[in-house]
Amino acid sequence: MSDETSQPPSSVVVFRADASVEIGTGHVMRCLTLAEALKAQGIQCLFLCREHVGHLIDTIQARGFVIHRLPVWSQQDIDDASGSPQPSHAHWLGVSWQQDAEACATLLRSLAPDWLVVDHYALDARWEAAVLPARTRLLVMDDLADRPHLAHLLLDQNLGRQSEDYAGLVPVECQVLAGPQHAVLRPEFAERRESSLTRRLRRPTIKRMLISLGGVDKDNATCRVLDALNDCDLPHDLEITVVMGATAPWLREVKARAGELPWFTEVVVNVSDMARRMAEADLAIGAAGSTSWERCCLGLPTLMLVLAENQKSIAKALDMEGAAVCLGNQEQLVEGLSRHLSALQVPHALYEMSVAAAQLTSGGGTLALCRALNGESQFR
């Protein structure tokens, strides 16, 4: 018998996540982080993604993963197929959950994965029951604790979240990993953590500012931040970096507005060195989404904007911990930005916020999640 035929079948993990102008990029990006960690352990990872406007299918393929494309249907087709109440974020699917389940179930039966990883607010236990093969285990990555799941393992990395929040929403045997210590971060954040925190011991002033309001920023919050900065008293030698995704609809306008600021301001797209940029920044202006945990890992002081309903609880919790300052929504931006920037230029203010942020997560969540997956299934 040849060596090839004597080898056991490889382990397989399938991810179901979407990105779009409305959804944003965070769900797909944290799935990619986990997939790359699993791939490094020799596990085959595949993606099921719908072709929304603003999808990241090309990005997933560029990282070397096989992807199965799911088409978007018309609204009439969705209405005709529904026949029962939809999950609260159902419009994010682009189809009814039944249509999505039918397409995914066929693929999952043929792939027979060890694990199915679902990171999607529009999917719940009904979809999971319809698609999950008999021997496949389910990992759900959630942030809302607002709907039932059939998960064997559930991750909610939000600050203040407790496993008890999912009581009655998951099977009693489900292992719940709750809190930012479990945040799924790329390895470079843990690698740069020590040097980033050591630099902040010198109590830096605001000389480098990083602005990152999501990969899409569909409502153009970035331009509003740049406009508001014009009315702020900041060092003349300040350097500003604005990070955006290639699918951001307001990218051209942001670049134009950046060129009008009195400080050196660069706009960079689809960066691959975000950990370095965060480690070198003295202050961030960012959304209260999943990048919050990247900033915390590196002790990066942050002024946060709430750009979506599900970000409100994150922003409030981080503000209460002293790990960031919540500016509120875009309408509250002009009123609060100048005042909070002045407060952060008081001696020790940046350092104290950095210490509070760094205590929340050390960046080891991805490897711990890989161990949890392996411990549950002992990948074949």
mmCIF file of C-alpha atoms in Angstrom:
data_model
loop_
_atom_site.group_PDB
_atom_site.id
_atom_site.type_symbol
_atom_site.label_atom_id
_atom_site.label_comp_id
_atom_site.label_asym_id
_atom_site.label_seq_id
_atom_site.Cartn_x
_atom_site.Cartn_y
_atom_site.Cartn_z
ATOM 1 C CA MET A 1 0.000 0.000 0.000
ATOM 2 C CA SER A 2 1.371 3.452 -0.912
ATOM 3 C CA ASP A 3 2.131 6.097 1.707
ATOM 4 C CA GLU A 4 -0.614 8.288 0.274
ATOM 5 C CA THR A 5 -3.364 5.714 0.718
ATOM 6 C CA SER A 6 -2.187 4.793 4.200
ATOM 7 C CA GLN A 7 -2.470 8.371 5.493
ATOM 8 C CA PRO A 8 -5.567 9.157 7.576
ATOM 9 C CA PRO A 9 -7.981 11.658 6.038
ATOM 10 C CA SER A 10 -7.144 15.272 6.824
ATOM 11 C CA SER A 11 -9.200 17.215 9.335
ATOM 12 C CA VAL A 12 -11.640 19.712 7.831
ATOM 13 C CA VAL A 13 -13.170 22.889 9.244
ATOM 14 C CA VAL A 14 -15.797 24.846 7.311
ATOM 15 C CA PHE A 15 -16.557 28.507 8.023
ATOM 16 C CA ARG A 16 -19.882 30.221 7.299
ATOM 17 C CA ALA A 17 -19.462 34.002 7.439
ATOM 18 C CA ASP A 18 -20.243 36.991 5.245
ATOM 19 C CA ALA A 19 -18.909 40.476 4.621
ATOM 20 C CA SER A 20 -20.699 43.330 2.890
ATOM 21 C CA VAL A 21 -21.066 47.093 2.877
ATOM 22 C CA GLU A 22 -23.810 46.722 5.497
ATOM 23 C CA ILE A 23 -22.366 43.836 7.539
ATOM 24 C CA GLY A 24 -18.795 45.117 7.538
ATOM 25 C CA THR A 25 -15.663 42.975 7.460
ATOM 26 C CA GLY A 26 -15.213 41.908 11.087
ATOM 27 C CA HIS A 27 -16.960 38.523 10.956
ATOM 28 C CA VAL A 28 -14.932 37.290 7.986
ATOM 29 C CA MET A 29 -11.675 38.711 9.314
ATOM 30 C CA ARG A 30 -11.874 36.944 12.679
ATOM 31 C CA CYS A 31 -12.797 33.711 10.896
ATOM 32 C CA LEU A 32 -9.723 34.175 8.701
ATOM 33 C CA THR A 33 -7.594 34.616 11.806
ATOM 34 C CA LEU A 34 -8.826 31.325 13.244
ATOM 35 C CA ALA A 35 -8.535 29.578 9.860
ATOM 36 C CA GLU A 36 -4.913 30.613 9.474
ATOM 37 C CA ALA A 37 -4.085 29.317 12.947
ATOM 38 C CA LEU A 38 -5.760 25.986 12.157
ATOM 39 C CA LYS A 39 -4.080 25.796 8.756
ATOM 40 C CA ALA A 40 -0.716 26.148 10.482
ATOM 41 C CA GLN A 41 -1.619 22.953 12.386
ATOM 42 C CA GLY A 42 -2.291 21.079 9.141
ATOM 43 C CA ILE A 43 -6.075 21.392 9.208
ATOM 44 C CA GLN A 44 -7.925 22.057 5.959
ATOM 45 C CA CYS A 45 -10.208 25.096 6.145
ATOM 46 C CA LEU A 46 -12.914 26.075 3.663
ATOM 47 C CA PHE A 47 -15.350 29.004 3.513
ATOM 48 C CA LEU A 48 -18.987 29.384 2.517
ATOM 49 C CA CYS A 49 -19.682 33.043 1.693
ATOM 50 C CA ARG A 50 -22.456 34.903 -0.051
ATOM 51 C CA GLU A 51 -21.647 37.316 -2.861
ATOM 52 C CA HIS A 52 -22.896 40.522 -1.250
ATOM 53 C CA VAL A 53 -21.706 43.908 -2.453
ATOM 54 C CA GLY A 54 -18.494 44.420 -0.495
ATOM 55 C CA HIS A 55 -17.754 40.714 0.048
ATOM 56 C CA LEU A 56 -14.200 39.620 0.888
ATOM 57 C CA ILE A 57 -14.131 36.526 -1.284
ATOM 58 C CA ASP A 58 -11.014 37.644 -3.155
ATOM 59 C CA THR A 59 -9.249 38.302 0.161
ATOM 60 C CA ILE A 60 -10.111 34.821 1.419
ATOM 61 C CA GLN A 61 -8.851 33.226 -1.791
ATOM 62 C CA ALA A 62 -5.657 35.297 -1.649
ATOM 63 C CA ARG A 63 -4.968 33.788 1.784
ATOM 64 C CA GLY A 64 -5.009 30.342 0.160
ATOM 65 C CA PHE A 65 -8.417 29.042 1.231
ATOM 66 C CA VAL A 66 -11.001 27.252 -0.892
ATOM 67 C CA ILE A 67 -14.264 29.172 -1.005
ATOM 68 C CA HIS A 68 -17.749 28.180 -2.106
ATOM 69 C CA ARG A 69 -19.697 31.163 -3.423
ATOM 70 C CA LEU A 70 -23.367 31.563 -2.509
ATOM 71 C CA PRO A 71 -25.395 33.874 -4.800
ATOM 72 C CA VAL A 72 -27.636 36.684 -3.558
ATOM 73 C CA TRP A 73 -31.318 36.279 -4.422
ATOM 74 C CA SER A 74 -33.955 38.888 -5.206
ATOM 75 C CA GLN A 75 -36.188 40.174 -2.395
ATOM 76 C CA GLN A 76 -39.213 38.544 -4.034
ATOM 77 C CA ASP A 77 -37.481 35.159 -3.990
ATOM 78 C CA ILE A 78 -36.684 35.662 -0.306
ATOM 79 C CA ASP A 79 -40.282 36.571 0.540
ATOM 80 C CA ASP A 80 -41.641 33.597 -1.402
ATOM 81 C CA ALA A 81 -39.357 31.132 0.379
ATOM 82 C CA SER A 82 -39.617 32.435 3.940
ATOM 83 C CA GLY A 83 -42.902 31.206 5.343
ATOM 84 C CA SER A 84 -41.758 31.689 8.960
ATOM 85 C CA PRO A 85 -40.277 34.464 11.119
ATOM 86 C CA GLN A 86 -36.732 35.440 10.235
ATOM 87 C CA PRO A 87 -33.835 36.117 12.662
ATOM 88 C CA SER A 88 -33.356 39.778 13.602
ATOM 89 C CA HIS A 89 -30.528 40.365 11.110
ATOM 90 C CA ALA A 90 -32.143 38.280 8.363
ATOM 91 C CA HIS A 91 -31.683 40.978 5.703
ATOM 92 C CA TRP A 92 -27.930 40.462 6.052
ATOM 93 C CA LEU A 93 -28.264 37.039 4.399
ATOM 94 C CA GLY A 94 -29.534 38.258 1.053
ATOM 95 C CA VAL A 95 -31.781 35.162 1.022
ATOM 96 C CA SER A 96 -34.161 33.524 3.483
ATOM 97 C CA TRP A 97 -32.534 31.365 6.148
ATOM 98 C CA GLN A 98 -34.246 28.344 4.551
ATOM 99 C CA GLN A 99 -32.624 29.089 1.184
ATOM 100 C CA ASP A 100 -29.268 29.562 2.824
ATOM 101 C CA ALA A 101 -29.653 26.325 4.779
ATOM 102 C CA GLU A 102 -30.601 24.348 1.680
ATOM 103 C CA ALA A 103 -27.522 25.507 -0.227
ATOM 104 C CA CYS A 104 -25.156 25.027 2.709
ATOM 105 C CA ALA A 105 -26.537 21.628 3.753
ATOM 106 C CA THR A 106 -25.737 20.157 0.342
ATOM 107 C CA LEU A 107 -22.154 21.397 0.537
ATOM 108 C CA LEU A 108 -21.692 20.316 4.149
ATOM 109 C CA ARG A 109 -22.913 16.791 3.453
ATOM 110 C CA SER A 110 -20.288 16.433 0.739
ATOM 111 C CA LEU A 111 -17.504 18.001 2.814
ATOM 112 C CA ALA A 112 -18.321 16.154 6.078
ATOM 113 C CA PRO A 113 -16.223 18.551 8.205
ATOM 114 C CA ASP A 114 -15.031 17.902 11.742
ATOM 115 C CA TRP A 115 -16.227 21.382 12.716
ATOM 116 C CA LEU A 116 -18.582 23.963 11.289
ATOM 117 C CA VAL A 117 -17.772 27.507 12.430
ATOM 118 C CA VAL A 118 -20.644 30.001 12.134
ATOM 119 C CA ASP A 119 -20.080 33.740 12.590
ATOM 120 C CA HIS A 120 -23.299 35.371 11.383
ATOM 121 C CA TYR A 121 -25.979 37.358 13.224
ATOM 122 C CA ALA A 122 -28.680 36.215 10.784
ATOM 123 C CA LEU A 123 -28.309 32.501 11.610
ATOM 124 C CA ASP A 124 -29.676 30.608 14.597
ATOM 125 C CA ALA A 125 -30.608 27.139 15.844
ATOM 126 C CA ARG A 126 -33.153 26.556 13.066
ATOM 127 C CA TRP A 127 -30.517 27.003 10.385
ATOM 128 C CA GLU A 128 -28.011 24.974 12.385
ATOM 129 C CA ALA A 129 -30.445 22.059 12.757
ATOM 130 C CA ALA A 130 -31.061 22.089 9.012
ATOM 131 C CA VAL A 131 -27.415 22.007 7.926
ATOM 132 C CA LEU A 132 -25.345 20.214 10.576
ATOM 133 C CA PRO A 133 -24.147 16.740 9.504
ATOM 134 C CA ALA A 134 -24.461 14.035 12.152
ATOM 135 C CA ARG A 135 -20.770 13.860 13.080
ATOM 136 C CA THR A 136 -19.920 17.539 12.637
ATOM 137 C CA ARG A 137 -19.455 19.688 15.721
ATOM 138 C CA LEU A 138 -20.506 23.332 15.812
ATOM 139 C CA LEU A 139 -18.598 26.412 16.960
ATOM 140 C CA VAL A 140 -20.639 29.615 17.051
ATOM 141 C CA MET A 141 -18.922 32.993 17.308
ATOM 142 C CA ASP A 142 -21.503 35.453 18.604
ATOM 143 C CA ASP A 143 -21.643 38.874 20.237
ATOM 144 C CA LEU A 144 -25.331 39.300 20.982
ATOM 145 C CA ALA A 145 -26.670 36.494 23.215
ATOM 146 C CA ASP A 146 -30.090 37.093 21.694
ATOM 147 C CA ARG A 147 -31.013 33.821 19.937
ATOM 148 C CA PRO A 148 -30.688 30.035 20.417
ATOM 149 C CA HIS A 149 -27.843 27.912 19.034
ATOM 150 C CA LEU A 150 -27.100 24.191 18.848
ATOM 151 C CA ALA A 151 -23.427 24.843 19.561
ATOM 152 C CA HIS A 152 -20.954 22.428 21.081
ATOM 153 C CA LEU A 153 -18.644 25.424 21.635
ATOM 154 C CA LEU A 154 -19.556 29.125 21.704
ATOM 155 C CA LEU A 155 -17.276 32.152 21.781
ATOM 156 C CA ASP A 156 -18.423 35.632 22.819
ATOM 157 C CA GLN A 157 -15.398 37.856 23.296
ATOM 158 C CA ASN A 158 -17.198 40.943 24.603
ATOM 159 C CA LEU A 159 -16.214 42.651 27.821
ATOM 160 C CA GLY A 160 -18.650 41.883 30.622
ATOM 161 C CA ARG A 161 -20.051 38.828 28.887
ATOM 162 C CA GLN A 162 -20.501 35.736 31.089
ATOM 163 C CA SER A 163 -21.324 32.169 30.196
ATOM 164 C CA GLU A 164 -24.578 32.558 32.147
ATOM 165 C CA ASP A 165 -25.782 35.005 29.493
ATOM 166 C CA TYR A 166 -26.259 32.021 27.172
ATOM 167 C CA ALA A 167 -28.217 29.907 29.667
ATOM 168 C CA GLY A 168 -31.249 28.568 27.844
ATOM 169 C CA LEU A 169 -29.820 29.603 24.471
ATOM 170 C CA VAL A 170 -27.332 26.732 24.042
ATOM 171 C CA PRO A 171 -27.355 23.055 25.096
ATOM 172 C CA VAL A 172 -26.286 22.499 28.697
ATOM 173 C CA GLU A 173 -23.178 20.609 27.517
ATOM 174 C CA CYS A 174 -22.030 23.540 25.338
ATOM 175 C CA GLN A 175 -18.716 25.061 26.422
ATOM 176 C CA VAL A 176 -19.004 28.866 26.483
ATOM 177 C CA LEU A 177 -15.852 30.974 26.204
ATOM 178 C CA ALA A 178 -16.827 34.462 27.348
ATOM 179 C CA GLY A 179 -14.861 37.691 27.650
ATOM 180 C CA PRO A 180 -12.043 39.509 25.810
ATOM 181 C CA GLN A 181 -9.381 37.174 27.180
ATOM 182 C CA HIS A 182 -10.736 34.780 24.525
ATOM 183 C CA ALA A 183 -10.630 37.355 21.701
ATOM 184 C CA VAL A 184 -9.588 35.933 18.332
ATOM 185 C CA LEU A 185 -6.516 37.970 17.394
ATOM 186 C CA ARG A 186 -3.788 37.402 14.847
ATOM 187 C CA PRO A 187 -0.494 36.209 16.400
ATOM 188 C CA GLU A 188 1.366 39.429 15.628
ATOM 189 C CA PHE A 189 -0.637 41.240 18.316
ATOM 190 C CA ALA A 190 0.636 38.952 21.070
ATOM 191 C CA GLU A 191 4.120 39.150 19.548
ATOM 192 C CA ARG A 192 4.171 42.968 19.691
ATOM 193 C CA ARG A 193 2.452 43.268 23.058
ATOM 194 C CA GLU A 194 5.570 43.473 25.235
ATOM 195 C CA SER A 195 7.356 46.081 23.115
ATOM 196 C CA SER A 196 4.182 48.142 22.781
ATOM 197 C CA LEU A 197 3.556 48.192 26.533
ATOM 198 C CA THR A 198 7.214 48.903 27.287
ATOM 199 C CA ARG A 199 7.163 51.941 24.994
ATOM 200 C CA ARG A 200 4.120 53.296 26.810
ATOM 201 C CA LEU A 201 5.960 53.147 30.137
ATOM 202 C CA ARG A 202 7.732 56.305 28.932
ATOM 203 C CA ARG A 203 4.338 58.051 29.082
ATOM 204 C CA PRO A 204 4.294 59.357 25.499
ATOM 205 C CA THR A 205 2.371 62.411 24.331
ATOM 206 C CA ILE A 206 0.109 62.385 21.301
ATOM 207 C CA LYS A 207 2.522 62.443 18.377
ATOM 208 C CA ARG A 208 1.100 59.567 16.307
ATOM 209 C CA MET A 209 -2.637 59.112 15.860
ATOM 210 C CA LEU A 210 -4.289 56.107 14.218
ATOM 211 C CA ILE A 211 -7.824 56.436 12.827
ATOM 212 C CA SER A 212 -9.623 53.210 11.917
ATOM 213 C CA LEU A 213 -13.411 53.094 11.764
ATOM 214 C CA GLY A 214 -13.946 49.701 10.194
ATOM 215 C CA GLY A 215 -13.063 48.181 6.863
ATOM 216 C CA VAL A 216 -16.166 49.621 5.168
ATOM 217 C CA ASP A 217 -17.336 52.728 7.101
ATOM 218 C CA LYS A 218 -20.498 52.901 5.014
ATOM 219 C CA ASP A 219 -21.754 56.084 6.745
ATOM 220 C CA ASN A 220 -18.501 58.027 6.217
ATOM 221 C CA ALA A 221 -17.683 58.518 9.885
ATOM 222 C CA THR A 222 -14.022 58.917 8.942
ATOM 223 C CA CYS A 223 -14.642 62.204 7.110
ATOM 224 C CA ARG A 224 -16.615 63.490 10.082
ATOM 225 C CA VAL A 225 -13.696 62.667 12.391
ATOM 226 C CA LEU A 226 -11.226 64.460 10.110
ATOM 227 C CA ASP A 227 -13.518 67.510 9.988
ATOM 228 C CA ALA A 228 -13.814 67.516 13.788
ATOM 229 C CA LEU A 229 -10.046 67.312 14.227
ATOM 230 C CA ASN A 230 -9.710 70.661 12.450
ATOM 231 C CA ASP A 231 -11.208 72.303 15.531
ATOM 232 C CA CYS A 232 -8.874 70.546 17.995
ATOM 233 C CA ASP A 233 -5.700 71.831 19.609
ATOM 234 C CA LEU A 234 -3.066 69.237 18.716
ATOM 235 C CA PRO A 235 0.750 69.268 18.380
ATOM 236 C CA HIS A 236 1.948 70.825 15.118
ATOM 237 C CA ASP A 237 4.185 67.815 14.485
ATOM 238 C CA LEU A 238 1.342 65.295 14.856
ATOM 239 C CA GLU A 239 1.326 62.445 12.341
ATOM 240 C CA ILE A 240 -2.046 60.867 11.457
ATOM 241 C CA THR A 241 -2.621 57.520 9.763
ATOM 242 C CA VAL A 242 -6.079 56.611 8.474
ATOM 243 C CA VAL A 243 -6.677 52.907 7.793
ATOM 244 C CA MET A 244 -9.510 51.806 5.500
ATOM 245 C CA GLY A 245 -10.592 48.800 3.482
ATOM 246 C CA ALA A 246 -10.465 48.700 -0.305
ATOM 247 C CA THR A 247 -14.266 48.315 -0.466
ATOM 248 C CA ALA A 248 -14.947 51.459 1.593
ATOM 249 C CA PRO A 249 -17.405 53.544 -0.466
ATOM 250 C CA TRP A 250 -16.070 56.916 0.774
ATOM 251 C CA LEU A 251 -12.375 56.219 0.238
ATOM 252 C CA ARG A 252 -11.859 58.952 -2.371
ATOM 253 C CA GLU A 253 -13.557 61.573 -0.187
ATOM 254 C CA VAL A 254 -11.471 60.551 2.832
ATOM 255 C CA LYS A 255 -8.241 60.930 0.872
ATOM 256 C CA ALA A 256 -9.305 64.386 -0.285
ATOM 257 C CA ARG A 257 -10.237 65.480 3.234
ATOM 258 C CA ALA A 258 -6.962 64.122 4.651
ATOM 259 C CA GLY A 259 -5.024 66.311 2.253
ATOM 260 C CA GLU A 260 -6.696 69.417 3.697
ATOM 261 C CA LEU A 261 -5.602 68.840 7.316
ATOM 262 C CA PRO A 262 -2.784 70.958 8.802
ATOM 263 C CA TRP A 263 -0.942 67.834 9.974
ATOM 264 C CA PHE A 264 0.789 65.141 7.949
ATOM 265 C CA THR A 265 -1.985 62.637 7.216
ATOM 266 C CA GLU A 266 -1.700 59.416 5.235
ATOM 267 C CA VAL A 267 -4.547 57.162 4.126
ATOM 268 C CA VAL A 268 -3.593 53.493 3.770
ATOM 269 C CA VAL A 269 -5.733 50.649 2.434
ATOM 270 C CA ASN A 270 -5.883 46.945 3.310
ATOM 271 C CA VAL A 271 -2.819 47.051 5.547
ATOM 272 C CA SER A 272 -1.094 43.823 6.534
ATOM 273 C CA ASP A 273 0.816 45.354 9.459
ATOM 274 C CA MET A 274 -1.957 46.656 11.694
ATOM 275 C CA ALA A 275 -0.261 45.374 14.842
ATOM 276 C CA ARG A 276 2.860 47.408 14.084
ATOM 277 C CA ARG A 277 0.832 50.525 13.359
ATOM 278 C CA MET A 278 -1.141 50.142 16.588
ATOM 279 C CA ALA A 279 2.002 49.488 18.614
ATOM 280 C CA GLU A 280 3.625 52.651 17.268
ATOM 281 C CA ALA A 281 0.541 54.863 17.714
ATOM 282 C CA ASP A 282 0.035 56.983 20.835
ATOM 283 C CA LEU A 283 -3.726 57.283 20.428
ATOM 284 C CA ALA A 284 -6.426 55.704 18.278
ATOM 285 C CA ILE A 285 -9.801 56.937 17.160
ATOM 286 C CA GLY A 286 -11.743 53.802 16.361
ATOM 287 C CA ALA A 287 -15.076 52.047 16.267
ATOM 288 C CA ALA A 288 -16.213 50.013 19.272
ATOM 289 C CA GLY A 289 -16.117 46.757 17.312
ATOM 290 C CA SER A 290 -13.855 43.712 17.245
ATOM 291 C CA THR A 291 -10.693 45.806 16.726
ATOM 292 C CA SER A 292 -11.211 47.024 20.298
ATOM 293 C CA TRP A 293 -9.477 43.866 21.523
ATOM 294 C CA GLU A 294 -6.505 44.380 19.207
ATOM 295 C CA ARG A 295 -6.046 47.847 20.681
ATOM 296 C CA CYS A 296 -6.422 46.526 24.224
ATOM 297 C CA CYS A 297 -3.835 43.793 23.667
ATOM 298 C CA LEU A 298 -1.295 46.470 22.718
ATOM 299 C CA GLY A 299 -2.403 48.935 25.399
ATOM 300 C CA LEU A 300 -3.370 51.530 22.783
ATOM 301 C CA PRO A 301 -5.439 54.377 24.320
ATOM 302 C CA THR A 302 -8.592 54.939 22.265
ATOM 303 C CA LEU A 303 -11.410 57.370 21.667
ATOM 304 C CA MET A 304 -14.324 55.238 20.460
ATOM 305 C CA LEU A 305 -17.253 55.942 18.204
ATOM 306 C CA VAL A 306 -20.394 53.798 18.291
ATOM 307 C CA LEU A 307 -21.217 53.021 14.659
ATOM 308 C CA ALA A 308 -23.687 50.148 15.151
ATOM 309 C CA GLU A 309 -26.254 49.060 17.709
ATOM 310 C CA ASN A 310 -24.211 46.034 18.805
ATOM 311 C CA GLN A 311 -21.242 48.313 19.638
ATOM 312 C CA LYS A 312 -23.051 50.214 22.394
ATOM 313 C CA SER A 313 -22.438 47.639 25.123
ATOM 314 C CA ILE A 314 -18.764 47.239 24.156
ATOM 315 C CA ALA A 315 -18.198 50.991 24.252
ATOM 316 C CA LYS A 316 -19.942 51.389 27.607
ATOM 317 C CA ALA A 317 -17.995 48.523 29.201
ATOM 318 C CA LEU A 318 -14.610 49.756 27.947
ATOM 319 C CA ASP A 319 -15.377 53.285 29.091
ATOM 320 C CA MET A 320 -16.368 52.071 32.564
ATOM 321 C CA GLU A 321 -13.102 50.112 32.835
ATOM 322 C CA GLY A 322 -11.087 53.191 31.893
ATOM 323 C CA ALA A 323 -9.697 51.260 28.918
ATOM 324 C CA ALA A 324 -11.076 53.722 26.350
ATOM 325 C CA VAL A 325 -13.283 56.801 26.150
ATOM 326 C CA CYS A 326 -16.656 56.593 24.437
ATOM 327 C CA LEU A 327 -17.420 59.600 22.229
ATOM 328 C CA GLY A 328 -20.914 58.329 21.512
ATOM 329 C CA ASN A 329 -22.319 58.333 17.993
ATOM 330 C CA GLN A 330 -21.405 60.521 15.033
ATOM 331 C CA GLU A 331 -23.829 63.274 16.079
ATOM 332 C CA GLN A 332 -22.004 63.608 19.422
ATOM 333 C CA LEU A 333 -18.558 63.637 17.828
ATOM 334 C CA VAL A 334 -17.950 67.370 17.358
ATOM 335 C CA GLU A 335 -19.018 68.179 20.906
ATOM 336 C CA GLY A 336 -16.821 65.580 22.583
ATOM 337 C CA LEU A 337 -13.688 65.120 20.506
ATOM 338 C CA SER A 338 -11.877 68.365 21.330
ATOM 339 C CA ARG A 339 -12.672 68.089 25.048
ATOM 340 C CA HIS A 340 -11.486 64.495 25.343
ATOM 341 C CA LEU A 341 -8.324 65.127 23.319
ATOM 342 C CA SER A 342 -7.428 67.967 25.700
ATOM 343 C CA ALA A 343 -8.024 65.686 28.703
ATOM 344 C CA LEU A 344 -5.707 63.036 27.289
ATOM 345 C CA GLN A 345 -2.837 65.531 27.004
ATOM 346 C CA VAL A 346 -2.749 65.838 30.796
ATOM 347 C CA PRO A 347 0.340 64.002 32.224
ATOM 348 C CA HIS A 348 -0.191 60.275 32.823
ATOM 349 C CA ALA A 349 -3.666 60.200 31.189
ATOM 350 C CA LEU A 350 -2.559 58.125 28.184
ATOM 351 C CA TYR A 351 -0.511 55.794 30.369
ATOM 352 C CA GLU A 352 -3.356 55.109 32.801
ATOM 353 C CA MET A 353 -5.716 54.266 29.957
ATOM 354 C CA SER A 354 -3.063 52.035 28.393
ATOM 355 C CA VAL A 355 -2.645 50.041 31.610
ATOM 356 C CA ALA A 356 -6.396 49.570 31.980
ATOM 357 C CA ALA A 357 -6.739 48.405 28.373
ATOM 358 C CA ALA A 358 -3.819 45.986 28.495
ATOM 359 C CA GLN A 359 -5.297 44.153 31.488
ATOM 360 C CA LEU A 360 -8.284 42.975 29.431
ATOM 361 C CA THR A 361 -6.596 40.624 26.960
ATOM 362 C CA SER A 362 -3.088 39.341 26.296
ATOM 363 C CA GLY A 363 -3.741 38.115 22.747
ATOM 364 C CA GLY A 364 -3.712 34.383 23.450
ATOM 365 C CA GLY A 365 -7.344 33.715 22.595
ATOM 366 C CA THR A 366 -6.791 32.270 19.129
ATOM 367 C CA LEU A 367 -4.424 29.522 20.243
ATOM 368 C CA ALA A 368 -6.656 28.742 23.220
ATOM 369 C CA LEU A 369 -9.619 28.391 20.864
ATOM 370 C CA CYS A 370 -7.612 26.042 18.648
ATOM 371 C CA ARG A 371 -6.854 23.918 21.702
ATOM 372 C CA ALA A 372 -10.531 23.901 22.644
ATOM 373 C CA LEU A 373 -11.493 22.735 19.154
ATOM 374 C CA ASN A 374 -8.869 20.021 19.205
ATOM 375 C CA GLY A 375 -9.792 18.957 22.718
ATOM 376 C CA GLU A 376 -13.454 18.617 21.820
ATOM 377 C CA SER A 377 -12.981 16.549 18.674
ATOM 378 C CA GLN A 378 -9.370 15.299 18.769
ATOM 379 C CA PHE A 379 -9.279 16.089 15.028
ATOM 380 C CA ARG A 380 -9.122 12.846 13.112
#
